[in-house]
C-alpha cells in the first residue's frame, strides 16, 4: 500500500526550516518561520515564564488529565486579555474559552466546529493570508474563498476592495480577520476602520473569526485588541483564536485558545458543548504546562508587570529592526523604497519579491524567506541586517 503513496511537497513555512538546517553555509540566515530572536539570534525564555515554571515545579503535585476544555484558571483569564477586564460580555456570560494546542490547534477546533454544525458555510480568507489557513479548513472539509485585502502597488490595505468583497459575503458564512499584525503582510485594518468592518458583517449576517496570534507585538496589549473589541460592539456572535506562542515566547508548549461570543448564556453553553465534541474526537484534552505558566503569570501582579516589560522589549526590538532595514536599504541604494516596512506591524513584512527572487535568495545567498515574499523581521540578528539587505538588493 505505502509504495503507492505520493510524497508531499514540504510545508510552505516549516519546510523551509528543514531546508535551512540542511544548508552547510555558515553565513545562512533564516527569516522564514515566525519566531522572535534577540540581538544575538536566540529565542529567549522570558524571565516571567522561568519564574512561573520554578514555582510550578515546586507546587505541582499531579500529572492527571485536564478536562476537555483545559485548565479552568487559564480559561477564565484569557477573555479578560482579549476583551478587557470587566467587559459587559463577560458579566453576561456570553463569552467562553477552551484551551487549545497553539493557535493552529484553535483554528482546527473551529474548523471542525463549522464542518459539523454549519456544513453549508464557507470561510472567507484575506488575500493573501497565512498559508496554513486554507490547509486547516480543507483538512476539516470546510470550503474557503478569499476577499481582497492587500494592494501590492503601494504595500497597503486595499480598504475599498476589501469592504466591497465583505459586503458580498453570503449570510451564514464566516470571515477570517487577523486581529493585528496581519500574517503575512504586516498591513493591518486601521483602528477607525474596524467599525465599518463590524457593521458590514452585522448587516450581512456574517460571523467573524479573528485570528489573534500576535497580541502585544504590534502596538501594545490593549492597542492590539482594538479590532477584536470594536467588532464585539457590532456583532452578537464571534470567534477568537488566540495564541501565547509569540507574546509569551511559548512556541513549543503549544498553548492557545478558542474564545466564543454568543448572543446569550444558553447559546454560549451549547457552543462550548459542541467544541468539546470536536476536541474529544481530535486530541481528547490538551497538555497542561503552557496553560499553567500563562495562568500563573496572569494571576500574579508582579509577574504580569514583568511580562508587560519583556513583551515591550520584544516589540520595540522589532520596531527598531524595521527602521534599521529601511535605513540600510536606502544607504545601500536599493531600487525599491523600503520605507513601507516601518509602517507595517508585527513580525512579518511582505517584501514584494517574486518567487524566482526568493529562490535566488536561497540558492545564492542562503537567505531563507517564505515563497510569497514574506520575511520574519523578528528573525534578524543585528549583525545580519546589512548582509540580508545586500542580498535582497542583489536579487531585486
Ligand atoms: C508563521 O507564520 O511563521 C508562524 O505562525 C508559525 C507557523 O506555524 O507557521
mmCIF file of N, CA and C in Angstrom, residues 278-366:
data_model
loop_
_atom_site.group_PDB
_atom_site.id
_atom_site.type_symbol
_atom_site.label_atom_id
_atom_site.label_comp_id
_atom_site.label_asym_id
_atom_site.label_seq_id
_atom_site.Cartn_x
_atom_site.Cartn_y
_atom_site.Cartn_z
ATOM 1 N N UNK A 278 -15.695 18.289 19.377
ATOM 2 C CA UNK A 278 -14.620 18.362 18.371
ATOM 3 C C UNK A 278 -13.269 18.027 18.996
ATOM 4 N N UNK A 279 -13.039 18.561 20.192
ATOM 5 C CA UNK A 279 -11.749 18.341 20.864
ATOM 6 C C UNK A 279 -11.567 16.868 21.225
ATOM 7 N N UNK A 280 -12.626 16.292 21.812
ATOM 8 C CA UNK A 280 -12.543 14.894 22.270
ATOM 9 C C UNK A 280 -12.216 13.943 21.118
ATOM 10 N N UNK A 281 -12.798 14.248 19.946
ATOM 11 C CA UNK A 281 -12.572 13.380 18.788
ATOM 12 C C UNK A 281 -11.226 13.657 18.127
ATOM 13 N N UNK A 282 -10.550 14.718 18.550
ATOM 14 C CA UNK A 282 -9.295 15.086 17.911
ATOM 15 C C UNK A 282 -8.103 14.691 18.801
ATOM 16 N N UNK A 283 -7.926 15.375 19.934
ATOM 17 C CA UNK A 283 -6.777 15.049 20.792
ATOM 18 C C UNK A 283 -7.208 14.808 22.233
ATOM 19 N N UNK A 284 -8.497 14.693 22.472
ATOM 20 C CA UNK A 284 -9.089 14.321 23.760
ATOM 21 C C UNK A 284 -9.077 15.438 24.805
ATOM 22 N N UNK A 285 -7.905 15.880 25.180
ATOM 23 C CA UNK A 285 -7.787 17.006 26.126
ATOM 24 C C UNK A 285 -6.373 17.560 25.994
ATOM 25 N N UNK A 286 -6.184 18.835 26.344
ATOM 26 C CA UNK A 286 -4.901 19.464 25.991
ATOM 27 C C UNK A 286 -3.782 19.203 27.000
ATOM 28 N N UNK A 287 -2.521 19.457 26.575
ATOM 29 C CA UNK A 287 -1.398 19.390 27.517
ATOM 30 C C UNK A 287 -1.475 20.557 28.504
ATOM 31 N N UNK A 288 -0.906 20.365 29.697
ATOM 32 C CA UNK A 288 -1.156 21.319 30.781
ATOM 33 C C UNK A 288 -0.122 22.432 30.927
ATOM 34 N N UNK A 289 1.135 22.144 30.599
ATOM 35 C CA UNK A 289 2.214 23.005 31.077
ATOM 36 C C UNK A 289 2.080 24.470 30.635
ATOM 37 N N UNK A 290 1.842 24.697 29.344
ATOM 38 C CA UNK A 290 1.753 26.072 28.843
ATOM 39 C C UNK A 290 0.630 26.847 29.516
ATOM 40 N N UNK A 291 -0.504 26.193 29.697
ATOM 41 C CA UNK A 291 -1.657 26.881 30.309
ATOM 42 C C UNK A 291 -1.346 27.259 31.747
ATOM 43 N N UNK A 292 -0.662 26.368 32.452
ATOM 44 C CA UNK A 292 -0.338 26.658 33.862
ATOM 45 C C UNK A 292 0.636 27.835 33.954
ATOM 46 N N UNK A 293 1.559 27.925 33.013
ATOM 47 C CA UNK A 293 2.502 29.057 33.018
ATOM 48 C C UNK A 293 1.730 30.357 32.803
ATOM 49 N N UNK A 294 0.881 30.380 31.780
ATOM 50 C CA UNK A 294 0.148 31.620 31.463
ATOM 51 C C UNK A 294 -0.753 32.011 32.637
ATOM 52 N N UNK A 295 -1.450 31.021 33.206
ATOM 53 C CA UNK A 295 -2.359 31.331 34.322
ATOM 54 C C UNK A 295 -1.568 31.848 35.526
ATOM 55 N N UNK A 296 -0.397 31.282 35.751
ATOM 56 C CA UNK A 296 0.451 31.719 36.881
ATOM 57 C C UNK A 296 0.873 33.186 36.671
ATOM 58 N N UNK A 297 1.328 33.498 35.475
ATOM 59 C CA UNK A 297 1.814 34.864 35.213
ATOM 60 C C UNK A 297 0.648 35.852 35.285
ATOM 61 N N UNK A 298 -0.457 35.523 34.621
ATOM 62 C CA UNK A 298 -1.582 36.474 34.593
ATOM 63 C C UNK A 298 -2.296 36.570 35.947
ATOM 64 N N UNK A 299 -2.081 35.562 36.812
ATOM 65 C CA UNK A 299 -2.724 35.588 38.126
ATOM 66 C C UNK A 299 -1.859 36.257 39.184
ATOM 67 N N UNK A 300 -0.717 36.777 38.798
ATOM 68 C CA UNK A 300 0.226 37.353 39.764
ATOM 69 C C UNK A 300 0.630 38.741 39.271
ATOM 70 N N UNK A 301 0.354 39.741 40.091
ATOM 71 C CA UNK A 301 0.561 41.124 39.640
ATOM 72 C C UNK A 301 2.009 41.413 39.233
ATOM 73 N N UNK A 302 2.945 40.943 40.068
ATOM 74 C CA UNK A 302 4.362 41.235 39.782
ATOM 75 C C UNK A 302 4.800 40.535 38.498
ATOM 76 N N UNK A 303 4.381 39.275 38.336
ATOM 77 C CA UNK A 303 4.768 38.547 37.117
ATOM 78 C C UNK A 303 4.112 39.161 35.884
ATOM 79 N N UNK A 304 2.872 39.651 36.046
ATOM 80 C CA UNK A 304 2.198 40.288 34.907
ATOM 81 C C UNK A 304 2.951 41.551 34.499
ATOM 82 N N UNK A 305 3.367 42.357 35.488
ATOM 83 C CA UNK A 305 4.119 43.575 35.150
ATOM 84 C C UNK A 305 5.415 43.224 34.439
ATOM 85 N N UNK A 306 6.073 42.178 34.930
ATOM 86 C CA UNK A 306 7.329 41.754 34.288
ATOM 87 C C UNK A 306 7.057 41.312 32.842
ATOM 88 N N UNK A 307 5.947 40.600 32.652
ATOM 89 C CA UNK A 307 5.593 40.166 31.283
ATOM 90 C C UNK A 307 5.420 41.386 30.374
ATOM 91 N N UNK A 308 4.705 42.414 30.890
ATOM 92 C CA UNK A 308 4.486 43.619 30.066
ATOM 93 C C UNK A 308 5.818 44.229 29.634
ATOM 94 N N UNK A 309 6.774 44.282 30.558
ATOM 95 C CA UNK A 309 8.084 44.869 30.241
ATOM 96 C C UNK A 309 8.801 44.010 29.190
ATOM 97 N N UNK A 310 8.774 42.701 29.391
ATOM 98 C CA UNK A 310 9.504 41.812 28.465
ATOM 99 C C UNK A 310 8.858 41.795 27.078
ATOM 100 N N UNK A 311 7.537 41.888 27.067
ATOM 101 C CA UNK A 311 6.832 41.932 25.784
ATOM 102 C C UNK A 311 7.159 43.242 25.054
ATOM 103 N N UNK A 312 7.201 44.339 25.811
ATOM 104 C CA UNK A 312 7.542 45.635 25.194
ATOM 105 C C UNK A 312 8.955 45.601 24.610
ATOM 106 N N UNK A 313 9.863 44.897 25.295
ATOM 107 C CA UNK A 313 11.236 44.791 24.766
ATOM 108 C C UNK A 313 11.240 44.081 23.412
ATOM 109 N N UNK A 314 10.458 43.008 23.322
ATOM 110 C CA UNK A 314 10.408 42.269 22.037
ATOM 111 C C UNK A 314 9.799 43.163 20.955
ATOM 112 N N UNK A 315 8.701 43.831 21.318
ATOM 113 C CA UNK A 315 8.009 44.693 20.334
ATOM 114 C C UNK A 315 8.935 45.811 19.853
ATOM 115 N N UNK A 316 9.629 46.440 20.798
ATOM 116 C CA UNK A 316 10.496 47.558 20.428
ATOM 117 C C UNK A 316 11.679 47.094 19.582
ATOM 118 N N UNK A 317 12.146 45.887 19.864
ATOM 119 C CA UNK A 317 13.242 45.365 19.038
ATOM 120 C C UNK A 317 12.774 45.239 17.577
ATOM 121 N N UNK A 318 11.554 44.736 17.388
ATOM 122 C CA UNK A 318 11.050 44.562 16.014
ATOM 123 C C UNK A 318 10.883 45.931 15.342
ATOM 124 N N UNK A 319 10.331 46.898 16.095
ATOM 125 C CA UNK A 319 10.135 48.244 15.516
ATOM 126 C C UNK A 319 11.488 48.839 15.120
ATOM 127 N N UNK A 320 12.490 48.601 15.965
ATOM 128 C CA UNK A 320 13.821 49.118 15.683
ATOM 129 C C UNK A 320 14.434 48.430 14.449
ATOM 130 N N UNK A 321 14.235 47.116 14.360
ATOM 131 C CA UNK A 321 14.757 46.391 13.185
ATOM 132 C C UNK A 321 14.120 46.909 11.901
ATOM 133 N N UNK A 322 12.834 47.240 11.978
ATOM 134 C CA UNK A 322 12.145 47.775 10.792
ATOM 135 C C UNK A 322 12.833 49.076 10.345
ATOM 136 N N UNK A 323 13.147 49.927 11.325
ATOM 137 C CA UNK A 323 13.820 51.192 10.979
ATOM 138 C C UNK A 323 15.203 50.912 10.405
ATOM 139 N N UNK A 324 15.916 49.976 11.036
ATOM 140 C CA UNK A 324 17.274 49.640 10.552
ATOM 141 C C UNK A 324 17.235 49.127 9.114
ATOM 142 N N UNK A 325 16.252 48.271 8.824
ATOM 143 C CA UNK A 325 16.175 47.704 7.461
ATOM 144 C C UNK A 325 15.913 48.831 6.460
ATOM 145 N N UNK A 326 14.925 49.704 6.779
ATOM 146 C CA UNK A 326 14.584 50.787 5.841
ATOM 147 C C UNK A 326 15.800 51.677 5.606
ATOM 148 N N UNK A 327 16.518 52.025 6.699
ATOM 149 C CA UNK A 327 17.671 52.925 6.568
ATOM 150 C C UNK A 327 18.806 52.238 5.794
ATOM 151 N N UNK A 328 19.047 50.959 6.087
ATOM 152 C CA UNK A 328 20.140 50.249 5.416
ATOM 153 C C UNK A 328 19.838 50.091 3.926
ATOM 154 N N UNK A 329 18.587 49.765 3.599
ATOM 155 C CA UNK A 329 18.218 49.628 2.181
ATOM 156 C C UNK A 329 18.475 50.944 1.453
ATOM 157 N N UNK A 330 18.130 52.046 2.123
ATOM 158 C CA UNK A 330 18.317 53.361 1.491
ATOM 159 C C UNK A 330 19.814 53.633 1.293
ATOM 160 N N UNK A 331 20.592 53.406 2.363
ATOM 161 C CA UNK A 331 22.011 53.760 2.267
ATOM 162 C C UNK A 331 22.747 52.854 1.271
ATOM 163 N N UNK A 332 22.210 51.643 1.044
ATOM 164 C CA UNK A 332 22.860 50.748 0.077
ATOM 165 C C UNK A 332 22.345 50.978 -1.346
ATOM 166 N N UNK A 333 21.456 51.954 -1.494
ATOM 167 C CA UNK A 333 20.968 52.319 -2.827
ATOM 168 C C UNK A 333 19.934 51.359 -3.403
ATOM 169 N N UNK A 334 19.050 50.824 -2.545
ATOM 170 C CA UNK A 334 18.019 49.894 -3.031
ATOM 171 C C UNK A 334 17.166 50.528 -4.129
ATOM 172 N N UNK A 335 16.863 49.766 -5.199
ATOM 173 C CA UNK A 335 15.993 50.300 -6.249
ATOM 174 C C UNK A 335 14.540 50.451 -5.769
ATOM 175 N N UNK A 336 14.192 49.793 -4.657
ATOM 176 C CA UNK A 336 12.830 49.912 -4.116
ATOM 177 C C UNK A 336 12.925 50.675 -2.795
ATOM 178 N N UNK A 337 12.005 51.621 -2.598
ATOM 179 C CA UNK A 337 11.976 52.387 -1.349
ATOM 180 C C UNK A 337 11.360 51.508 -0.254
ATOM 181 N N UNK A 338 12.147 51.143 0.729
ATOM 182 C CA UNK A 338 11.683 50.208 1.772
ATOM 183 C C UNK A 338 11.068 50.911 2.985
ATOM 184 N N UNK A 339 10.707 52.206 2.822
ATOM 185 C CA UNK A 339 10.108 52.890 3.977
ATOM 186 C C UNK A 339 8.805 52.227 4.435
ATOM 187 N N UNK A 340 8.143 51.524 3.494
ATOM 188 C CA UNK A 340 6.872 50.877 3.827
ATOM 189 C C UNK A 340 7.021 49.912 5.008
ATOM 190 N N UNK A 341 8.234 49.384 5.173
ATOM 191 C CA UNK A 341 8.454 48.360 6.206
ATOM 192 C C UNK A 341 8.263 48.936 7.617
ATOM 193 N N UNK A 342 8.460 50.244 7.746
ATOM 194 C CA UNK A 342 8.281 50.866 9.068
ATOM 195 C C UNK A 342 6.807 51.144 9.361
ATOM 196 N N UNK A 343 5.972 51.086 8.343
ATOM 197 C CA UNK A 343 4.530 51.292 8.544
ATOM 198 C C UNK A 343 3.848 49.992 8.965
ATOM 199 N N UNK A 344 4.469 48.857 8.627
ATOM 200 C CA UNK A 344 3.840 47.567 8.904
ATOM 201 C C UNK A 344 4.095 47.167 10.354
ATOM 202 N N UNK A 345 3.258 46.253 10.848
ATOM 203 C CA UNK A 345 3.346 45.888 12.256
ATOM 204 C C UNK A 345 3.489 44.383 12.450
ATOM 205 N N UNK A 346 4.141 44.023 13.581
ATOM 206 C CA UNK A 346 4.269 42.615 13.930
ATOM 207 C C UNK A 346 5.549 42.022 13.393
ATOM 208 N N UNK A 347 5.579 40.713 13.327
ATOM 209 C CA UNK A 347 6.803 40.024 12.936
ATOM 210 C C UNK A 347 7.089 40.105 11.450
ATOM 211 N N UNK A 348 6.006 40.226 10.654
ATOM 212 C CA UNK A 348 6.189 39.964 9.232
ATOM 213 C C UNK A 348 6.080 41.192 8.353
ATOM 214 N N UNK A 349 6.767 41.100 7.206
ATOM 215 C CA UNK A 349 6.617 42.081 6.146
ATOM 216 C C UNK A 349 6.592 41.371 4.822
ATOM 217 N N UNK A 350 5.808 41.941 3.938
ATOM 218 C CA UNK A 350 5.760 41.448 2.573
ATOM 219 C C UNK A 350 6.752 42.301 1.797
ATOM 220 N N UNK A 351 7.769 41.659 1.210
ATOM 221 C CA UNK A 351 8.807 42.446 0.535
ATOM 222 C C UNK A 351 8.438 42.785 -0.895
ATOM 223 N N UNK A 352 7.462 42.057 -1.460
ATOM 224 C CA UNK A 352 7.142 42.251 -2.874
ATOM 225 C C UNK A 352 8.071 41.436 -3.776
ATOM 226 N N UNK A 353 8.965 40.627 -3.183
ATOM 227 C CA UNK A 353 9.858 39.798 -4.008
ATOM 228 C C UNK A 353 9.053 38.692 -4.683
ATOM 229 N N UNK A 354 9.455 38.355 -5.911
ATOM 230 C CA UNK A 354 8.765 37.284 -6.643
ATOM 231 C C UNK A 354 9.291 35.925 -6.174
ATOM 232 N N UNK A 355 8.580 34.863 -6.553
ATOM 233 C CA UNK A 355 9.014 33.509 -6.170
ATOM 234 C C UNK A 355 10.421 33.218 -6.707
ATOM 235 N N UNK A 356 10.714 33.727 -7.930
ATOM 236 C CA UNK A 356 12.047 33.497 -8.523
ATOM 237 C C UNK A 356 13.109 34.216 -7.690
ATOM 238 N N UNK A 357 12.796 35.443 -7.284
ATOM 239 C CA UNK A 357 13.770 36.195 -6.469
ATOM 240 C C UNK A 357 13.989 35.511 -5.119
ATOM 241 N N UNK A 358 12.900 34.976 -4.551
ATOM 242 C CA UNK A 358 13.008 34.279 -3.265
ATOM 243 C C UNK A 358 13.909 33.043 -3.418
ATOM 244 N N UNK A 359 13.725 32.328 -4.530
ATOM 245 C CA UNK A 359 14.535 31.128 -4.780
ATOM 246 C C UNK A 359 16.014 31.506 -4.942
ATOM 247 N N UNK A 360 16.249 32.646 -5.628
ATOM 248 C CA UNK A 360 17.619 33.117 -5.846
ATOM 249 C C UNK A 360 18.276 33.503 -4.507
ATOM 250 N N UNK A 361 17.488 34.119 -3.633
ATOM 251 C CA UNK A 361 18.000 34.476 -2.297
ATOM 252 C C UNK A 361 18.507 33.229 -1.585
ATOM 253 N N UNK A 362 17.723 32.161 -1.722
ATOM 254 C CA UNK A 362 18.062 30.911 -1.048
ATOM 255 C C UNK A 362 19.267 30.234 -1.713
ATOM 256 N N UNK A 363 19.238 30.166 -3.051
ATOM 257 C CA UNK A 363 20.300 29.448 -3.770
ATOM 258 C C UNK A 363 21.636 30.186 -3.713
ATOM 259 N N UNK A 364 21.585 31.519 -3.826
ATOM 260 C CA UNK A 364 22.845 32.258 -3.961
ATOM 261 C C UNK A 364 23.307 32.944 -2.681
ATOM 262 N N UNK A 365 22.392 33.127 -1.730
ATOM 263 C CA UNK A 365 22.786 33.842 -0.505
ATOM 264 C C UNK A 365 22.463 33.068 0.778
ATOM 265 N N UNK A 366 21.895 31.873 0.645
ATOM 266 C CA UNK A 366 21.463 31.098 1.823
ATOM 267 C C UNK A 366 20.582 31.940 2.747
#
